Coordinates of N, CA, C and O in Angstrom, one line a residue:
X1 N 0.7 -1.2 0.0 CA 0.0 0.3 0.1 C 1.0 1.4 0.1 O 2.0 1.2 0.6
X2 N 0.3 2.2 -0.4 CA 1.2 3.5 -0.6 C 0.7 4.4 0.6 O -0.5 4.7 0.8
X3 N 2.0 5.0 1.0 CA 1.6 6.0 2.5 C 1.1 7.2 1.5 O 1.9 7.7 0.8
X4 N -0.2 7.7 2.0 CA -0.7 9.0 1.6 C -1.0 9.9 2.6 O -1.2 9.5 3.7
X5 N -0.2 11.2 2.8 CA -0.4 12.1 3.8 C -1.8 12.9 3.4 O -2.4 13.0 2.6
X6 N -2.3 13.2 4.6 CA -3.6 13.5 4.6 C -3.8 15.1 4.3 O -4.9 15.0 3.6
X7 N -3.1 16.3 4.4 CA -3.3 17.1 3.9 C -3.2 17.4 2.4 O -4.0 17.7 1.9
X8 N -2.5 16.5 1.6 CA -2.9 16.6 0.5 C -3.9 15.9 -0.1 O -4.9 16.1 -1.4
X9 N -4.5 15.3 0.7 CA -6.2 14.5 0.3 C -7.2 15.7 0.1 O -8.0 15.5 -0.5
X10 N -6.9 16.3 1.4 CA -8.0 17.5 1.4 C -7.8 18.1 0.1 O -8.7 18.7 -0.5
X11 N -6.4 18.8 -0.4 CA -6.1 19.2 -1.6 C -6.7 18.8 -2.9 O -7.4 19.5 -3.8
X12 N -6.3 17.5 -3.1 CA -6.7 16.9 -4.1 C -8.4 16.3 -4.1 O -8.6 15.9 -5.5
X13 N -8.7 16.2 -3.3 CA -10.2 15.4 -3.0 C -10.9 16.3 -2.2 O -11.4 16.2 -1.2
X14 N -11.4 17.8 -2.7 CA -12.2 18.7 -1.7 C -13.3 18.2 -1.5 O -14.1 18.5 -0.7
X15 N -14.0 16.9 -2.1 CA -15.4 16.7 -1.8 C -15.5 15.5 -1.2 O -16.5 15.1 -0.8
X16 N -14.3 15.2 -0.7 CA -14.2 13.9 0.3 C -13.7 14.4 1.9 O -13.1 15.3 2.1
X17 N -14.8 13.6 2.7 CA -14.6 13.8 4.2 C -13.3 13.0 4.6 O -13.0 12.0 4.4
X18 N -12.6 13.8 5.8 CA -11.8 12.9 6.3 C -12.2 12.6 7.9 O -12.1 13.7 8.5
X19 N -12.1 11.4 8.4 CA -12.6 11.1 9.5 C -11.4 10.5 10.5 O -10.8 9.5 10.1
X20 N -10.9 11.1 11.6 CA -10.1 10.4 12.6 C -10.8 9.4 13.6 O -11.7 9.8 14.0
X21 N -10.6 8.4 13.3 CA -11.3 7.0 14.0 C -11.4 7.7 15.5 O -12.6 7.2 16.3
X22 N -10.5 8.1 16.1 CA -10.8 8.3 17.5 C -11.4 9.7 17.9 O -11.5 10.3 19.1
X23 N -11.5 10.8 17.1 CA -12.2 11.7 17.3 C -13.6 12.0 17.2 O -14.3 12.9 17.3
X24 N -14.5 10.9 17.0 CA -15.8 11.1 16.9 C -16.5 10.7 17.8 O -16.2 9.9 18.8
X25 N -16.9 11.8 18.4 CA -18.0 11.8 19.7 C -19.0 11.1 19.3 O -19.8 10.6 20.4
X26 N -19.9 11.1 18.0 CA -21.0 10.5 17.8 C -20.8 9.5 16.4 O -19.6 9.3 16.3
X27 N -21.9 9.1 16.2 CA -21.9 8.3 14.8 C -21.5 9.0 13.6 O -21.8 10.3 13.7
X28 N -20.7 8.5 12.4 CA -20.6 9.3 11.5 C -21.9 8.8 10.4 O -22.0 7.9 10.1
X29 N -22.2 10.0 10.2 CA -23.8 9.6 9.4 C -23.2 10.0 8.1 O -23.1 11.1 7.6
X30 N -23.4 9.2 6.9 CA -22.7 9.5 5.5 C -24.0 9.7 4.5 O -25.1 9.5 5.0
X31 N -23.7 10.8 3.9 CA -24.7 11.1 2.8 C -24.7 10.4 1.5 O -23.7 9.5 1.4
X32 N -25.9 10.2 0.7 CA -25.5 9.6 -0.5 C -24.5 9.9 -1.6 O -24.1 11.1 -1.4
X33 N -23.8 9.1 -2.2 CA -22.8 9.4 -3.0 C -21.7 9.8 -2.4 O -20.8 10.5 -3.1
X34 N -21.3 9.9 -1.3 CA -20.3 10.5 -0.6 C -19.2 9.5 -0.5 O -19.4 8.5 -0.4
X35 N -18.1 10.4 -0.4 CA -16.9 9.7 -0.5 C -15.8 10.2 0.6 O -16.0 11.3 1.1
X36 N -14.9 9.3 1.2 CA -14.0 9.9 2.0 C -12.9 9.0 2.8 O -12.8 8.1 1.8
X37 N -12.4 9.5 3.9 CA -11.3 8.5 4.3 C -11.5 8.4 5.6 O -11.9 9.5 6.6
X38 N -11.1 7.4 6.6 CA -10.9 7.2 8.1 C -9.6 7.0 8.2 O -9.2 5.8 7.5
X39 N -9.0 7.5 9.1 CA -7.6 7.2 9.6 C -7.3 6.8 11.0 O -8.0 7.4 11.9
X40 N -6.2 6.7 11.4 CA -5.9 6.4 12.8 C -5.3 7.6 13.2 O -5.0 8.5 12.5
X41 N -5.3 7.8 14.3 CA -4.6 9.1 14.9 C -3.4 9.3 14.6 O -2.4 8.6 14.4
X42 N -3.2 10.8 14.5 CA -1.8 11.2 14.2 C -1.3 10.7 12.6 O -0.1 11.1 12.2
X43 N -2.4 10.3 11.5 CA -1.9 9.8 10.7 C -1.3 10.8 9.5 O -2.4 11.6 9.7
X44 N -0.5 10.8 8.7 CA 0.4 9.6 8.6 C 1.7 9.6 9.5 O 2.8 9.1 9.4
X45 N 1.8 10.5 10.9 CA 3.0 10.4 11.6 C 2.5 9.1 12.5 O 1.8 8.5 12.3
X46 N 3.5 9.1 13.6 CA 3.6 7.9 14.2 C 2.2 7.7 14.9 O 1.9 8.7 15.6
X47 N 2.0 6.3 15.2 CA 0.7 6.0 16.0 C 1.2 5.7 17.4 O 2.2 5.3 17.6
X48 N 0.1 6.3 18.2 CA 0.5 5.8 19.7 C 0.5 4.7 20.1 O -0.2 3.8 19.5
X49 N 0.8 4.6 21.3 CA 0.7 3.3 22.0 C -0.7 3.1 22.7 O -1.4 4.1 23.0
X50 N -0.8 2.1 23.0 CA -2.4 1.6 23.7 C -3.6 2.6 23.6 O -4.5 2.9 24.3
X51 N -3.9 2.5 22.1 CA -5.1 3.3 21.5 C -6.2 2.0 21.6 O -6.2 0.9 21.1
X52 N -7.5 2.4 21.9 CA -8.9 1.8 22.1 C -9.9 2.8 21.4 O -10.5 3.4 22.2
X53 N -10.2 2.6 20.2 CA -11.4 3.5 19.9 C -12.1 3.1 18.6 O -11.6 2.2 18.3
X54 N -13.4 3.4 18.5 CA -14.1 3.1 17.2 C -15.3 4.2 16.7 O -15.7 5.0 17.7
X55 N -15.8 4.2 15.7 CA -17.0 5.0 15.1 C -17.8 4.1 14.4 O -17.4 3.1 13.6
X56 N -19.0 4.3 15.0 CA -20.3 3.8 13.9 C -20.5 4.4 13.0 O -20.5 5.8 12.9
X57 N -20.4 3.8 11.7 CA -20.7 4.8 10.5 C -22.2 4.0 10.1 O -22.4 3.0 9.9
X58 N -22.8 5.3 9.5 CA -24.2 4.7 8.9 C -24.5 5.4 7.9 O -24.0 6.4 7.4
X59 N -24.9 4.8 6.9 CA -25.2 5.1 5.6 C -26.5 5.4 5.3 O -27.4 4.8 6.1
X60 N -27.2 5.8 4.2 CA -28.5 6.1 4.0 C -29.2 4.6 3.7 O -28.6 3.8 3.2
X61 N -30.3 4.7 3.9 CA -31.3 3.5 3.7 C -31.1 2.9 2.3 O -31.3 3.9 1.4
X62 N -31.1 2.2 2.0 CA -31.0 1.3 0.8 C -29.4 1.3 0.1 O -29.4 0.9 -1.1
X63 N -28.7 1.9 0.7 CA -26.8 2.1 0.3 C -25.8 1.3 1.2 O -26.4 0.9 2.1
X64 N -25.0 0.9 0.4 CA -23.9 0.2 0.9 C -23.0 1.1 1.1 O -22.7 2.0 0.7
X65 N -21.6 0.8 1.8 CA -20.3 1.1 2.1 C -19.3 0.4 1.3 O -18.9 -0.5 1.7
X66 N -18.7 1.0 0.8 CA -17.5 0.3 -0.2 C -16.3 0.8 0.6 O -15.8 2.1 0.7
X67 N -15.6 -0.1 1.4 CA -14.2 0.0 1.9 C -12.9 -0.3 1.1 O -13.1 -1.3 0.5
X68 N -12.0 0.7 1.1 CA -10.8 0.0 0.5 C -9.7 0.3 1.4 O -9.6 1.8 1.6
X69 N -8.8 -0.4 1.8 CA -7.8 -0.2 2.4 C -6.7 0.2 1.8 O -6.0 -0.4 0.8
X70 N -6.2 1.8 2.3 CA -5.0 2.4 1.2 C -3.7 2.2 1.9 O -2.8 2.0 1.0
X71 N -3.6 2.3 3.1 CA -2.6 2.0 3.7 C -2.6 1.4 5.4 O -3.7 1.6 5.7
X72 N -1.8 0.2 5.6 CA -1.7 -0.4 6.8 C -0.4 -0.6 7.4 O 0.5 -1.1 6.8
X73 N 0.3 0.0 8.6 CA 1.3 0.0 9.4 C 1.1 -0.5 10.7 O 1.2 0.6 11.5
X74 N 0.5 -1.6 11.1 CA 0.3 -1.8 12.5 C 1.1 -3.0 12.8 O 1.6 -4.0 12.1
X75 N 1.6 -3.2 14.2 CA 2.5 -4.0 14.8 C 1.7 -5.6 14.8 O 0.5 -5.7 15.0
X76 N 2.7 -6.4 14.5 CA 2.2 -7.7 14.3 C 3.4 -8.7 15.1 O 4.6 -8.4 15.1
X77 N 2.8 -9.7 15.9 CA 3.8 -10.4 16.7 C 4.8 -11.0 15.8 O 4.2 -11.3 14.8
X78 N 5.7 -11.9 16.4 CA 6.7 -12.5 15.8 C 5.9 -13.9 15.1 O 6.4 -14.4 14.3
X79 N 4.7 -14.4 16.0 CA 4.2 -15.5 15.6 C 2.9 -15.2 14.9 O 2.1 -16.0 14.4
X80 N 3.1 -13.9 14.0 CA 2.1 -13.5 12.9 C 0.5 -13.3 13.5 O -0.4 -13.0 12.7
X81 N 0.6 -13.0 14.9 CA -0.7 -13.0 15.4 C -1.1 -11.4 15.4 O -0.1 -10.8 15.5
X82 N -2.2 -10.7 15.3 CA -2.1 -9.4 15.7 C -2.2 -8.7 17.0 O -2.9 -9.3 17.8
X83 N -1.1 -7.8 17.2 CA -1.0 -7.5 18.7 C -1.4 -5.9 18.3 O -2.2 -5.6 19.5
X84 N -1.6 -5.4 17.2 CA -2.3 -4.2 16.6 C -3.4 -4.8 15.7 O -2.8 -5.7 15.1
X85 N -4.6 -3.9 15.6 CA -5.8 -4.4 14.6 C -6.6 -3.4 14.4 O -6.9 -2.4 15.4
X86 N -7.0 -3.4 13.1 CA -8.3 -2.6 12.4 C -9.4 -3.5 12.1 O -9.1 -4.7 11.8
X87 N -10.3 -3.5 13.0 CA -11.7 -4.4 12.9 C -13.0 -3.7 12.3 O -13.1 -2.6 12.6
X88 N -13.5 -4.2 11.4 CA -14.5 -3.9 10.7 C -15.7 -4.7 10.9 O -15.5 -5.9 10.4
X89 N -16.8 -4.5 11.7 CA -17.8 -5.2 11.8 C -19.2 -4.3 11.3 O -19.3 -3.5 11.7
X90 N -20.2 -5.3 10.8 CA -21.3 -4.9 10.2 C -22.4 -5.8 10.5 O -22.1 -6.8 10.8
X91 N -23.6 -4.9 10.8 CA -24.7 -5.6 11.2 C -26.1 -4.8 10.4 O -26.7 -3.9 11.4
X92 N -26.3 -5.2 9.5 CA -27.4 -4.5 8.7 C -28.8 -4.9 9.3 O -29.8 -4.0 9.1
X93 N -28.9 -5.8 10.0 CA -30.1 -6.2 10.9 C -30.3 -5.3 12.1 O -31.3 -5.5 12.8
X94 N -29.2 -4.7 12.5 CA -29.7 -3.9 13.8 C -29.2 -2.2 13.6 O -28.4 -1.8 13.4
X95 N -30.5 -1.9 13.3 CA -30.6 -0.4 13.1 C -30.3 0.3 14.2 O -30.6 1.7 14.4
X96 N -30.7 -0.4 15.6 CA -31.0 0.1 16.8 C -29.7 -0.1 17.5 O -29.3 -1.4 17.7
X97 N -28.9 1.1 17.7 CA -27.3 0.5 18.3 C -27.7 -0.1 19.6 O -26.4 -0.7 20.2
X98 N -28.6 0.1 20.3 CA -29.1 -0.2 21.7 C -29.2 -2.0 21.9 O -28.9 -2.5 22.8
X99 N -29.0 -2.5 20.3 CA -29.3 -3.8 20.4 C -28.0 -4.9 20.0 O -27.9 -5.3 18.9
X100 N -26.6 -4.2 20.9 CA -25.6 -4.4 20.4 C -25.2 -6.2 20.8 O -23.8 -6.5 20.4
X101 N -26.1 -6.9 21.4 CA -25.9 -8.3 21.9 C -26.1 -9.2 20.7 O -25.8 -10.5 20.9
X102 N -26.5 -8.7 19.5 CA -26.6 -9.2 18.4 C -25.3 -9.9 17.8 O -24.4 -9.1 17.9
X103 N -25.3 -10.9 17.2 CA -24.1 -11.6 16.3 C -23.9 -10.7 15.3 O -24.8 -10.5 14.5
X104 N -22.6 -10.1 14.9 CA -22.6 -9.5 13.8 C -22.4 -10.1 12.4 O -22.3 -11.4 12.3
X105 N -23.1 -9.5 11.5 CA -23.2 -10.0 10.0 C -21.8 -10.3 9.4 O -21.9 -11.2 8.5
X106 N -20.9 -9.3 9.5 CA -19.7 -9.6 9.2 C -18.5 -9.0 10.0 O -18.9 -7.9 11.0
X107 N -17.4 -9.7 10.4 CA -16.7 -9.2 11.2 C -15.2 -9.4 10.8 O -14.7 -10.6 10.7
X108 N -14.3 -8.6 10.4 CA -13.0 -8.6 9.6 C -11.9 -8.1 10.4 O -12.3 -6.7 11.1
X109 N -11.1 -8.8 10.9 CA -10.0 -8.2 11.5 C -8.5 -8.1 10.7 O -8.1 -9.0 10.1
X110 N -7.8 -6.9 10.8 CA -6.8 -6.7 9.6 C -5.6 -6.2 10.6 O -6.1 -5.3 11.6
X111 N -4.5 -6.9 10.3 CA -3.2 -6.2 10.7 C -2.1 -6.2 9.9 O -2.2 -7.2 9.0
X112 N -1.0 -5.9 10.2 CA 0.3 -6.1 9.5 C 1.1 -4.8 9.3 O 0.7 -3.7 9.4
X113 N 2.4 -5.2 9.1 CA 3.2 -4.1 8.8 C 3.2 -3.7 7.1 O 2.5 -4.4 6.2
X114 N 3.4 -2.3 6.9 CA 3.4 -1.9 5.7 C 4.0 -2.8 4.5 O 3.5 -2.9 3.5
X115 N 5.0 -3.5 5.0 CA 5.6 -4.4 3.9 C 5.1 -5.4 3.4 O 5.3 -6.0 2.7
X116 N 4.0 -6.0 4.4 CA 3.2 -6.7 4.1 C 2.1 -7.0 3.0 O 1.3 -7.5 2.3
X117 N 2.0 -5.3 2.7 CA 0.9 -5.0 1.6 C -0.5 -5.7 1.8 O -1.1 -6.2 0.6
X118 N -1.0 -5.4 3.0 CA -2.4 -6.1 3.3 C -3.4 -5.5 2.2 O -3.5 -4.3 2.0
X119 N -4.2 -6.3 1.8 CA -5.0 -5.7 0.5 C -6.5 -6.0 1.2 O -6.6 -7.3 1.8
X120 N -7.6 -5.1 1.4 CA -8.7 -5.2 1.4 C -9.9 -4.3 1.0 O -9.7 -3.3 0.7
X121 N -10.6 -4.8 0.4 CA -11.7 -3.8 -0.6 C -12.8 -4.9 -0.5 O -13.3 -5.9 -0.7
X122 N -14.2 -4.3 0.1 CA -15.5 -4.8 0.1 C -16.5 -3.9 0.4 O -16.3 -2.5 0.9
X123 N -17.8 -4.3 0.0 CA -18.9 -3.3 0.2 C -19.9 -4.2 1.4 O -20.2 -5.3 1.1
X124 N -20.2 -3.6 2.1 CA -21.1 -3.8 3.5 C -22.1 -3.0 3.3 O -22.4 -1.8 3.3
X125 N -23.3 -3.9 4.1 CA -24.4 -3.3 4.3 C -24.4 -2.5 6.0 O -23.6 -3.5 6.6
X126 N -25.0 -1.7 6.4 CA -24.5 -1.2 7.6 C -25.5 -1.2 8.9 O -26.5 -1.6 8.2
X127 N -25.6 -0.8 10.0 CA -24.4 0.2 10.3 C -23.1 -0.7 10.3 O -22.9 -1.8 10.2
X128 N -22.1 0.0 10.1 CA -20.5 -0.4 10.3 C -19.9 0.1 11.3 O -19.9 1.4 11.7
X129 N -19.3 -0.5 12.2 CA -18.2 0.2 13.2 C -16.9 -0.2 12.8 O -16.8 -1.7 12.8
X130 N -15.9 0.5 12.7 CA -14.8 0.4 12.4 C -13.8 0.7 13.8 O -14.2 2.0 14.5
X131 N -13.1 -0.2 14.4 CA -12.4 0.0 15.8 C -11.0 0.0 15.2 O -10.5 -0.9 14.7
X132 N -10.2 0.5 16.2 CA -8.8 0.5 16.2 C -8.4 0.0 17.8 O -8.9 0.7 18.8
X133 N -7.3 -0.8 17.7 CA -6.8 -1.1 18.9 C -5.3 -1.4 18.9 O -4.8 -1.9 17.9
X134 N -4.3 -0.6 19.5 CA -2.9 -0.9 19.6 C -2.6 -1.1 21.0 O -3.1 -0.8 22.0
X135 N -1.3 -1.8 20.9 CA -0.8 -2.3 22.4 C 0.5 -1.4 22.6 O 0.6 -0.6 21.8
X136 N 1.2 -1.8 23.5 CA 2.2 -1.1 23.9 C 3.3 -1.4 22.5 O 3.4 -2.8 22.4
X137 N 4.2 -0.4 22.2 CA 5.1 -0.4 21.0 C 6.5 -0.5 21.6 O 6.9 0.4 22.3
X138 N 7.3 -1.3 21.5 CA 8.6 -1.4 21.9 C 9.3 -0.3 20.6 O 8.8 -0.1 19.9
X139 N 10.4 -0.1 21.4 CA 11.0 1.0 20.6 C 11.4 0.7 19.0 O 11.2 1.4 18.2
X140 N 11.5 -0.7 19.0 CA 11.7 -1.4 17.6 C 10.5 -0.8 16.4 O 10.8 -0.7 15.4
X141 N 9.2 -0.7 17.3 CA 8.3 -0.5 16.3 C 7.7 1.2 16.7 O 6.4 1.2 16.3
X142 N 8.5 1.9 17.0 CA 7.7 3.0 17.5 C 7.4 3.8 16.2 O 6.6 5.0 16.3
X143 N 8.0 3.7 15.0 CA 7.3 4.7 13.9 C 6.3 3.9 13.3 O 6.3 4.3 11.8
X144 N 5.4 3.2 13.7 CA 4.4 2.7 13.1 C 3.5 3.8 12.6 O 3.1 4.7 13.3
X145 N 2.9 3.7 11.4 CA 2.0 4.7 10.8 C 0.3 4.8 10.9 O -0.4 5.6 10.8
X146 N 0.1 3.4 11.4 CA -1.6 3.2 11.5 C -2.1 2.9 10.1 O -1.4 2.2 9.6
X147 N -3.4 3.3 9.9 CA -4.1 2.9 8.9 C -4.8 4.0 8.1 O -4.8 5.1 8.6
X148 N -5.2 4.0 6.7 CA -6.0 5.0 6.0 C -6.9 4.0 5.1 O -6.6 3.0 4.4
X149 N -8.3 4.1 5.4 CA -9.4 3.5 5.0 C -10.1 4.6 4.2 O -10.8 5.4 4.2
X150 N -10.5 4.5 2.9 CA -11.1 5.0 1.9 C -12.7 4.4 1.8 O -12.6 3.4 1.9
X151 N -13.6 5.3 2.1 CA -14.8 4.4 1.8 C -15.7 5.5 0.6 O -15.3 6.4 0.3
X152 N -16.7 4.8 0.1 CA -17.6 5.3 -1.0 C -19.2 4.8 -0.6 O -19.4 3.4 -0.1
X153 N -20.1 5.7 -0.5 CA -21.4 5.2 -0.4 C -21.9 4.8 -1.5 O -22.1 5.5 -2.7
X154 N -22.6 3.5 -1.6 CA -22.9 2.8 -2.9 C -24.4 2.9 -3.1 O -25.0 2.7 -1.8
X155 N -25.1 3.0 -4.0 CA -26.5 2.9 -4.2 C -27.0 1.4 -5.0 O -26.2 1.1 -5.7
X156 N -28.5 1.3 -4.6 CA -28.9 0.4 -5.4 C -28.4 -1.0 -4.7 O -28.2 -1.3 -3.9
X157 N -28.0 -1.9 -6.1 CA -28.0 -3.5 -5.5 C -26.3 -3.8 -5.6 O -26.1 -5.0 -6.0
X158 N -25.6 -2.7 -5.5 CA -24.1 -3.1 -5.6 C -23.5 -3.9 -4.2 O -22.4 -3.7 -3.8
X159 N -24.4 -4.5 -3.3 CA -23.9 -5.0 -2.0 C -23.4 -6.3 -2.2 O -24.0 -7.2 -2.8
X160 N -22.3 -6.4 -1.5 CA -21.7 -7.9 -1.3 C -22.8 -8.6 0.0 O -22.6 -7.8 1.0
X161 N -23.1 -9.6 -0.2 CA -23.5 -10.4 1.1 C -22.5 -11.8 1.2 O -22.5 -11.9 0.3
X162 N -22.3 -11.2 2.7 CA -21.5 -12.3 3.2 C -22.1 -13.6 3.8 O -23.0 -13.5 4.6

């Protein structure tokens, strides 16, 4: 994946919204045909230690959300297990966030260093929750940069059913 700086994104894509996953006080409500980015705190700068945050993303009725991972640089343990991870969870049957006890319709966990060139692209029905968890980073991994996820609201029948 290619490291893209956030400020040039604003310059080159003025119609796209940019969301820091940890800055959201409320749900992110997307508009029809909108596009944008969700990123880790301080992206593309160094990712902090011991982060745990998430944002619930809601799209208009009858639409899906197309996600594409543009950059990932998260700590992976020597046994290739995720010590830091990005989780994307969707439950289109749960329109009421108070019913969080339901089993997710889709649950994808992504992790890995940028050298692994992690690929992810998928259209989901929502609402979708995007979560980030990071552990303590040893000095060896102090320059990790986190993630950049692009989203596009899609209309009609373009949804993948998992």
